[in-house]
Amino acid sequence: MAVNPDLQKERNSATFDSQKLTEFLYNGKDRVDRRRFVQNLVFQDEYLNSFKPWWNREREESYDTCVKRSIYLQQFMDKHGITKPEERAYVHQAAANEENDVIGLHKSMFIPTISRLGTKEQVEKYGVPAKQNKILGTYAQTELGHGTFIRGLETTATFDPSTQEFIINSPNVTSIKYWPGGGGKTCNYVILMAKLYTQGQSHGIHAFVVQTRSLKDHTPMPGVSVGDIGNKLGFSDMDNSFIKFDNYRVPKDAMLMRHAKVEVDGTYIPAKNSKITYGSMMNLRALIVGSCAVSLAQAATIATRYSAVRRQTEVRPGGEEAQVLDYQTQQEKLFPMIASAYAFMFVGRNILREFNRIMADMERGMLDEMQVLHALAAGMKAYCSDVTSYGVDKLRMACGGHGYTHASGIPKIWASATPACTYEGENTIMYLQCARYLVKQYGEAVKGKKLAGFMSYLNNPVQQRSSLDENFTFEHLVQAYEHAASRLIKAASLRIQSLMRIGSSSEEARNNSSVIMVKAAKAHCQVYIVKVFMEETLKSNMDTSVSKAMKTLCQLYATCGIYENLGNFIQDGFLSSKQADMVSNKMLSLFSEMRPNAVAFVDAFDYHDQVLQSCIGRYDGQVYQALYEYAKGSPLNKSDVHESYYTTLRPLMKGEYNITPAKL
Amino acid sequence: MAVNPDLQKERNSATFDSQKLTEFLYNGKDRVDRRRFVQNLVFQDEYLNSFKPWWNREREESYDTCVKRSIYLQQFMDKHGITKPEERAYVHQAAANEENDVIGLHKSMFIPTISRLGTKEQVEKYGVPAKQNKILGTYAQTELGHGTFIRGLETTATFDPSTQEFIINSPNVTSIKYWPGGGGKTCNYVILMAKLYTQGQSHGIHAFVVQTRSLKDHTPMPGVSVGDIGNKLGFSDMDNSFIKFDNYRVPKDAMLMRHAKVEVDGTYIPAKNSKITYGSMMNLRALIVGSCAVSLAQAATIATRYSAVRRQTEVRPGGEEAQVLDYQTQQEKLFPMIASAYAFMFVGRNILREFNRIMADMERGMLDEMQVLHALAAGMKAYCSDVTSYGVDKLRMACGGHGYTHASGIPKIWASATPACTYEGENTIMYLQCARYLVKQYGEAVKGKKLAGFMSYLNNPVQQRSSLDENFTFEHLVQAYEHAASRLIKAASLRIQSLMRIGSSSEEARNNSSVIMVKAAKAHCQVYIVKVFMEETLKSNMDTSVSKAMKTLCQLYATCGIYENLGNFIQDGFLSSKQADMVSNKMLSLFSEMRPNAVAFVDAFDYHDQVLQSCIGRYDGQVYQALYEYAKGSPLNKSDVHESYYTTLRPLMKGEYNITPAKL
């Protein structure tokens, strides 16, 4: 179909070539071409196109499709020689955007944990068949009654020297494993996190490789109850699981013993370095930031294109109805989210780079920066997933009623993005971990210690008044963010100290300051994002016209952030009343400046229609015909007259309905 | 089962009797008893208990259940003599909380519109059989391309004098009716809003009674395409519809002609009063405020009870894990929402009372207050549905991972509450309608006019500094809210004026000020809510201990509102830096004060377990056993080994998987 003229007009009037920005985003033309090439392979694949569309699948079909597609994709990528992680991610996106890989945890958690924590013999026994898909595993940590606080886990693994076995047990209902993805119907093995008991003593949480289903017929092992946990808000293609153990015996080599060990007589030998698993946790959190960016970018693409096509209310009586994109209130909903998507993309990559650098240092024994990174990854995971969960939903509502149907594609993006606020560390706890570090660093700075790298802004002399003027320079903007974060970190620190002075324990004092601590952590994350975004827009390998537009976008991001958290910036008079007015005026004028490039900015994300699967976010803007086709495909339209007419409506209308309450 | 001791402890230590508050909320002991009585009739009904639980229903089962239940409930209530609207609402809540009534619009829109706009003959022809359920109708206004802006509707009704018929047509894809509830498979009639053409002239939008399906066999009428619009985020039990007309002829008396008329020769006679339909729109918006309160109260009940039972992280190393409810950050998530639920309940009733009073005045020809009410209902509908949509989701996340499964009950509440942000007038447009009125009133006040009733705060002399002190009196709090609202209304007005001075049209100036206008409208709504909440807590018929707790809750509500929108209050120096600090300290100390009563406050809402249908919000707090039972009932657990093992997983594990990409 021809492109809707409103959308074509937007593309023609942009001040930069969106393709150039795409190339910047994906690191060059070659990679953009390769990305499109591998995604096209998927779009053209016959088998992958043979499934019912996701929006019409029922629960069992969802799961079944997920299994079939996940397994097929392995083979597909192997045959096509697609091996790089980023390219494999493009394939998954093309095949089933925002859907699950039923053996994803098998590859990302089961196999790597065995490699990292297992002895050579264990890698041979479990890791090798796992890599050959002869056994399929997942990772079982969370229990019904226990989440982020790992020491609270109650599943026990008790060593019995007489048989050289561990007895795995779920002593009570709160200890039942709950949530492990793929564990319900798919996997026959798990990495089980359980509390080790030997010689009558508890030795904390350790990892065990435990078989849950028979290799012969896939039935649950005697002593193991396992199944799916039932229907959820989203993730309906995934068999999240419950797993309950009833004094279930496993061989001694089930415990992964590269580091901690249990000897034949039950003697426990602890690991030398207990922080050994921090790395993969931080890595996962950095990856979440990147996936937040993708969700936000996709939802912003849909909402922005639709806003260019949708017309609503004549601006002048009798005149044509205006493009919704022309309304300032709509711009306020869309533009900060487009900017956030870019910001999070840059930040996600930046944290990964930092992670790799710091991990390399760590391997050389330099542990200094590990804590900075840990605090940053925790805070950023929380901040970006919060903004994304809230933002994607805001974008849905920016599409009016049509945002609510699955035809828009946005509810699916949201249902798949919002769990990131909870998994891999609940967000509030993440903010507090970050804040504890900030408060500690603040204490060091007060004592005169020079803080390293990104924390050094806490050493800056306190400026009483901002010099922000009409130019809204990056320098002034960063100063404002740094000032606000410093002030909040200081406020949290002082509150904790004063509560301790009047007799609170440090735990109580921290709990009674935690609302302020969370606020401080958020402000700290904002400093980081603003700085990274600015650095990125100043990169010299950007096309001139792209660079100009990106600077506006970045300025818009920073200015909106001040507007939305104005109290943080003016509470102590750092921004004056007049400067606060300037902020809102500047924000509104930046909306106008950004307006002609809105569609180009989202086009540059380069999400194919078959990735977005959205009637209203189509590249060609032919949204209404697509919505009509979507409707016609409803499962309720299989027949003109639905069965319930015969059972219920006809009797009612004919006066023959006679199911009356039994007890009268 | 016994009540979880943590929850029992909460109930024992509350400072008031929750039953007393329930009686205040529902207007006396008799009504509370009656409410429980009618809900119990439902809980005990055999037929209503015979349906599969909603969380395991697939799309077609959802719809079919909705039809069967909706029709049955009519008969049920008639037989039991349950006739009062509020009691019928309790029955619906008990039978299918947050689910739909498939003939709800038949009763609330189809029949009333015929009564209001039809002639005597039309009421006889259409209204009487509708009341007898011989025909079933819905209300078709929204089109694929047109929502809140009604004048934009494109469906045409052209009068043909030669046959004395109207020709109903959908001239293009954007004009297809989309969304009408129950119109897809259930109804055989609609009230159709269409653009009237006669004698070659357009006469704007009018209402027609149009048959869509055969009364004989329920098949769509020739010339009418009708069906369900497909799967959505929620509302899966409702057959929202598309309806397309292809030069479909209906008799002349299809047009409802009590007010506007078309004569036999096609002469058009307009209605005398074109604002005739405002009343029911305002009424609907007031009702939405009340239903927001219910959604928020139910979600708050679930999250608060769960937070009392859930334990997470030892506060002191080696100590017991703390109740999540003891964490300040958790209190910040829950308590403002509990307070909002109470506030919205009071506000919803207050607007309805105002509405009834003003409507009575209007019938006596006094139209003065109609505009105040219209602005208030628009703003409050937007504000309360915004807070509710965001708040229910926040409460879901406050339950950690378990909030995400349908076992928590919260996703369903949310999916059913969030559409209120869009229907009956999209929220941003509602805020702007409210703000236009405020800006107009501000202009009058500047000219020295004395404003009536609730708007009179715009006449107050501008106070430069707040007198707020440690007591946080209601008076000082209201002053702060009034000051902030006045200042924002003034800012919006001045911005519009200054843009017009430099040459903008009034439409452009308003659009370029709309972000500030929305902010002003929200601030205005907050003034209203805070005032109503305070009035309600000062009522003399409240039990003393309840009254004391309610005053704390109201103070907490008002203080949190300042904390969350601090910029509004300090931008012009009305609150000083020191007072701003006082606000956050006060908020935190109010959290502590409220803490012992949190469970009592949600118990007082009096939602039965069978209404909440939540594993984690149960009255007895036995959440983990309930979650485990829920899991076992998953549709994927019908068999121990799922079919996809045989088709896919076994071949994979045996090395026999061989579906390879076709094109290589």
Short mmCIF file of N, CA, C and O in Angstrom, two decimals, chain A residues 40-106:
data_model
loop_
_atom_site.label_atom_id
_atom_site.label_comp_id
_atom_site.label_asym_id
_atom_site.label_seq_id
_atom_site.Cartn_x
_atom_site.Cartn_y
_atom_site.Cartn_z
N ASN A 40 15.56 -10.46 7.75
CA ASN A 40 14.82 -10.85 6.55
C ASN A 40 14.77 -12.35 6.34
O ASN A 40 13.78 -12.89 5.85
N LEU A 41 15.87 -13.02 6.70
CA LEU A 41 15.85 -14.49 6.62
C LEU A 41 14.69 -15.05 7.43
O LEU A 41 13.99 -15.98 7.01
N VAL A 42 14.49 -14.46 8.60
CA VAL A 42 13.40 -14.91 9.47
C VAL A 42 12.04 -14.60 8.85
O VAL A 42 11.15 -15.46 8.80
N PHE A 43 11.91 -13.36 8.37
CA PHE A 43 10.60 -12.96 7.84
C PHE A 43 10.16 -13.86 6.68
O PHE A 43 8.98 -14.06 6.44
N GLN A 44 11.15 -14.39 5.95
CA GLN A 44 10.82 -15.19 4.78
C GLN A 44 10.72 -16.68 5.08
O GLN A 44 10.37 -17.46 4.19
N ASP A 45 11.01 -17.06 6.32
CA ASP A 45 11.03 -18.49 6.60
C ASP A 45 9.62 -19.08 6.67
O ASP A 45 8.75 -18.56 7.38
N GLU A 46 9.45 -20.18 5.96
CA GLU A 46 8.13 -20.76 5.83
C GLU A 46 7.60 -21.30 7.16
O GLU A 46 6.46 -21.05 7.54
N TYR A 47 8.45 -22.06 7.86
CA TYR A 47 8.01 -22.68 9.11
C TYR A 47 7.62 -21.62 10.14
O TYR A 47 6.57 -21.71 10.78
N LEU A 48 8.47 -20.59 10.27
CA LEU A 48 8.20 -19.56 11.27
C LEU A 48 6.93 -18.78 10.94
O LEU A 48 6.27 -18.23 11.83
N ASN A 49 6.59 -18.74 9.66
CA ASN A 49 5.37 -18.05 9.27
C ASN A 49 4.13 -18.93 9.38
O ASN A 49 3.02 -18.48 9.08
N SER A 50 4.33 -20.18 9.79
CA SER A 50 3.19 -21.10 9.79
C SER A 50 2.38 -21.05 11.08
O SER A 50 1.33 -21.66 11.18
N PHE A 51 2.86 -20.31 12.09
CA PHE A 51 2.13 -20.28 13.36
C PHE A 51 0.97 -19.28 13.32
O PHE A 51 1.02 -18.29 12.62
N LYS A 52 -0.03 -19.57 14.10
CA LYS A 52 -1.15 -18.63 14.31
C LYS A 52 -0.60 -17.33 14.91
O LYS A 52 0.32 -17.39 15.73
N PRO A 53 -1.15 -16.17 14.55
CA PRO A 53 -0.63 -14.93 15.15
C PRO A 53 -0.79 -14.94 16.68
O PRO A 53 -1.76 -15.48 17.20
N TRP A 54 0.17 -14.35 17.35
CA TRP A 54 0.21 -14.45 18.81
C TRP A 54 -1.06 -13.93 19.47
O TRP A 54 -1.46 -14.43 20.52
N TRP A 55 -1.68 -12.90 18.88
CA TRP A 55 -2.81 -12.28 19.57
C TRP A 55 -4.05 -13.18 19.57
O TRP A 55 -4.98 -12.93 20.30
N ASN A 56 -4.04 -14.23 18.76
CA ASN A 56 -5.17 -15.16 18.78
C ASN A 56 -4.85 -16.51 19.42
O ASN A 56 -5.66 -17.43 19.38
N ARG A 57 -3.66 -16.61 20.01
CA ARG A 57 -3.31 -17.88 20.64
C ARG A 57 -3.88 -17.99 22.04
O ARG A 57 -3.83 -17.03 22.79
N GLU A 58 -4.34 -19.16 22.37
CA GLU A 58 -4.74 -19.41 23.74
C GLU A 58 -3.53 -19.93 24.51
O GLU A 58 -2.47 -20.14 23.94
N ARG A 59 -3.72 -20.11 25.82
CA ARG A 59 -2.56 -20.40 26.66
C ARG A 59 -1.75 -21.60 26.17
O ARG A 59 -0.53 -21.51 26.02
N GLU A 60 -2.39 -22.71 25.89
CA GLU A 60 -1.65 -23.92 25.51
C GLU A 60 -0.96 -23.75 24.16
O GLU A 60 0.15 -24.22 23.95
N GLU A 61 -1.66 -23.06 23.25
CA GLU A 61 -1.07 -22.81 21.93
C GLU A 61 0.15 -21.90 22.07
O GLU A 61 1.13 -22.05 21.34
N SER A 62 0.06 -20.94 23.00
CA SER A 62 1.19 -20.04 23.21
C SER A 62 2.42 -20.82 23.62
O SER A 62 3.52 -20.62 23.10
N TYR A 63 2.20 -21.69 24.60
CA TYR A 63 3.32 -22.48 25.09
C TYR A 63 3.85 -23.40 24.00
O TYR A 63 5.06 -23.47 23.75
N ASP A 64 2.95 -24.07 23.34
CA ASP A 64 3.36 -25.02 22.31
C ASP A 64 4.13 -24.30 21.18
O ASP A 64 5.16 -24.80 20.71
N THR A 65 3.64 -23.15 20.79
CA THR A 65 4.32 -22.38 19.75
C THR A 65 5.71 -21.98 20.22
O THR A 65 6.68 -22.02 19.46
N CYS A 66 5.78 -21.57 21.48
CA CYS A 66 7.06 -21.14 22.03
C CYS A 66 8.08 -22.28 21.98
O CYS A 66 9.23 -22.09 21.61
N VAL A 67 7.64 -23.49 22.35
CA VAL A 67 8.55 -24.64 22.31
C VAL A 67 9.00 -24.89 20.87
O VAL A 67 10.20 -24.97 20.58
N LYS A 68 8.03 -24.96 19.97
CA LYS A 68 8.37 -25.30 18.59
C LYS A 68 9.29 -24.25 17.97
O LYS A 68 10.27 -24.57 17.30
N ARG A 69 8.97 -22.99 18.21
CA ARG A 69 9.76 -21.92 17.62
C ARG A 69 11.16 -21.85 18.23
O ARG A 69 12.15 -21.70 17.54
N SER A 70 11.22 -21.99 19.57
CA SER A 70 12.51 -21.88 20.24
C SER A 70 13.49 -22.94 19.74
O SER A 70 14.66 -22.65 19.48
N ILE A 71 13.00 -24.17 19.63
CA ILE A 71 13.87 -25.26 19.21
C ILE A 71 14.28 -25.08 17.74
O ILE A 71 15.46 -25.24 17.38
N TYR A 72 13.29 -24.70 16.94
CA TYR A 72 13.58 -24.50 15.52
C TYR A 72 14.63 -23.42 15.32
O TYR A 72 15.52 -23.55 14.46
N LEU A 73 14.51 -22.36 16.11
CA LEU A 73 15.42 -21.22 15.90
C LEU A 73 16.88 -21.60 16.13
O LEU A 73 17.79 -21.05 15.50
N GLN A 74 17.13 -22.54 17.05
CA GLN A 74 18.51 -22.99 17.28
C GLN A 74 19.10 -23.50 15.97
O GLN A 74 20.18 -23.11 15.55
N GLN A 75 18.34 -24.41 15.39
CA GLN A 75 18.76 -25.07 14.17
C GLN A 75 18.90 -24.04 13.04
O GLN A 75 19.85 -24.05 12.27
N PHE A 76 17.92 -23.15 12.98
CA PHE A 76 17.87 -22.10 11.97
C PHE A 76 19.16 -21.26 12.02
O PHE A 76 19.82 -21.02 11.01
N MET A 77 19.53 -20.85 13.22
CA MET A 77 20.70 -19.99 13.35
C MET A 77 21.98 -20.77 13.07
O MET A 77 22.90 -20.24 12.44
N ASP A 78 22.02 -22.01 13.51
CA ASP A 78 23.19 -22.83 13.23
C ASP A 78 23.37 -23.01 11.73
O ASP A 78 24.46 -22.80 11.19
N LYS A 79 22.29 -23.35 11.06
CA LYS A 79 22.35 -23.58 9.61
C LYS A 79 22.79 -22.33 8.87
O LYS A 79 23.47 -22.39 7.86
N HIS A 80 22.31 -21.18 9.37
CA HIS A 80 22.63 -19.93 8.68
C HIS A 80 23.93 -19.31 9.18
O HIS A 80 24.28 -18.20 8.77
N GLY A 81 24.58 -19.99 10.09
CA GLY A 81 25.86 -19.48 10.59
C GLY A 81 25.73 -18.17 11.36
O GLY A 81 26.61 -17.31 11.31
N ILE A 82 24.62 -18.02 12.06
CA ILE A 82 24.43 -16.79 12.85
C ILE A 82 24.87 -17.11 14.27
O ILE A 82 24.17 -17.79 15.02
N THR A 83 26.05 -16.62 14.65
CA THR A 83 26.63 -17.04 15.92
C THR A 83 26.83 -15.89 16.91
O THR A 83 26.85 -16.13 18.12
N LYS A 84 27.00 -14.65 16.42
CA LYS A 84 27.24 -13.55 17.36
C LYS A 84 26.01 -13.31 18.22
O LYS A 84 24.89 -13.29 17.71
N PRO A 85 26.24 -13.08 19.52
CA PRO A 85 25.09 -12.88 20.42
C PRO A 85 24.14 -11.78 19.93
O PRO A 85 22.94 -11.93 19.98
N GLU A 86 24.70 -10.67 19.44
CA GLU A 86 23.81 -9.58 19.04
C GLU A 86 22.98 -9.98 17.83
O GLU A 86 21.80 -9.64 17.73
N GLU A 87 23.56 -10.78 16.93
CA GLU A 87 22.79 -11.20 15.76
C GLU A 87 21.74 -12.24 16.11
O GLU A 87 20.65 -12.26 15.55
N ARG A 88 22.09 -13.09 17.07
CA ARG A 88 21.08 -14.06 17.54
C ARG A 88 19.91 -13.33 18.19
O ARG A 88 18.75 -13.74 18.05
N ALA A 89 20.22 -12.23 18.88
CA ALA A 89 19.13 -11.43 19.47
C ALA A 89 18.25 -10.82 18.37
O ALA A 89 17.03 -10.76 18.50
N TYR A 90 18.86 -10.39 17.27
CA TYR A 90 18.06 -9.85 16.16
C TYR A 90 17.14 -10.92 15.58
O TYR A 90 16.00 -10.65 15.21
N VAL A 91 17.65 -12.14 15.51
CA VAL A 91 16.83 -13.24 14.99
C VAL A 91 15.62 -13.47 15.91
O VAL A 91 14.48 -13.58 15.45
N HIS A 92 15.88 -13.51 17.20
CA HIS A 92 14.77 -13.71 18.14
C HIS A 92 13.74 -12.58 18.02
O HIS A 92 12.54 -12.82 18.05
N GLN A 93 14.25 -11.36 17.91
CA GLN A 93 13.36 -10.21 17.79
C GLN A 93 12.49 -10.36 16.53
O GLN A 93 11.29 -10.09 16.56
N ALA A 94 13.10 -10.79 15.46
CA ALA A 94 12.37 -10.91 14.20
C ALA A 94 11.37 -12.06 14.25
O ALA A 94 10.28 -11.99 13.68
N ALA A 95 11.73 -13.12 14.95
CA ALA A 95 10.87 -14.31 14.96
C ALA A 95 9.74 -14.17 15.96
O ALA A 95 8.64 -14.69 15.74
N ALA A 96 9.98 -13.49 17.05
CA ALA A 96 8.98 -13.43 18.11
C ALA A 96 9.33 -12.30 19.06
O ALA A 96 9.77 -12.51 20.18
N ASN A 97 9.08 -11.08 18.60
CA ASN A 97 9.42 -9.91 19.39
C ASN A 97 8.71 -9.92 20.74
O ASN A 97 7.51 -10.17 20.80
N GLU A 98 9.45 -9.67 21.79
CA GLU A 98 8.89 -9.60 23.14
C GLU A 98 8.23 -10.92 23.55
O GLU A 98 7.37 -10.95 24.40
N GLU A 99 8.60 -12.01 22.88
CA GLU A 99 8.15 -13.32 23.36
C GLU A 99 9.37 -14.05 23.92
O GLU A 99 10.50 -13.59 23.82
N ASN A 100 9.10 -15.21 24.49
CA ASN A 100 10.16 -15.90 25.21
C ASN A 100 10.83 -17.00 24.39
O ASN A 100 10.30 -17.48 23.40
N ASP A 101 12.00 -17.37 24.86
CA ASP A 101 12.72 -18.52 24.35
C ASP A 101 12.62 -19.56 25.47
O ASP A 101 13.11 -19.34 26.57
N VAL A 102 11.95 -20.67 25.18
CA VAL A 102 11.67 -21.61 26.25
C VAL A 102 12.94 -22.28 26.78
O VAL A 102 12.97 -22.77 27.90
N ILE A 103 14.00 -22.27 25.97
CA ILE A 103 15.27 -22.80 26.49
C ILE A 103 16.29 -21.68 26.68
O ILE A 103 17.50 -21.92 26.72
N GLY A 104 15.77 -20.45 26.85
CA GLY A 104 16.66 -19.31 27.07
C GLY A 104 17.49 -19.47 28.33
O GLY A 104 18.70 -19.22 28.33
N LEU A 105 16.85 -19.88 29.42
CA LEU A 105 17.59 -20.02 30.68
C LEU A 105 18.53 -21.23 30.66
O LEU A 105 19.54 -21.24 31.36
N HIS A 106 18.16 -22.22 29.87
CA HIS A 106 19.07 -23.35 29.66
C HIS A 106 20.43 -22.84 29.16
O HIS A 106 21.48 -23.25 29.66
#
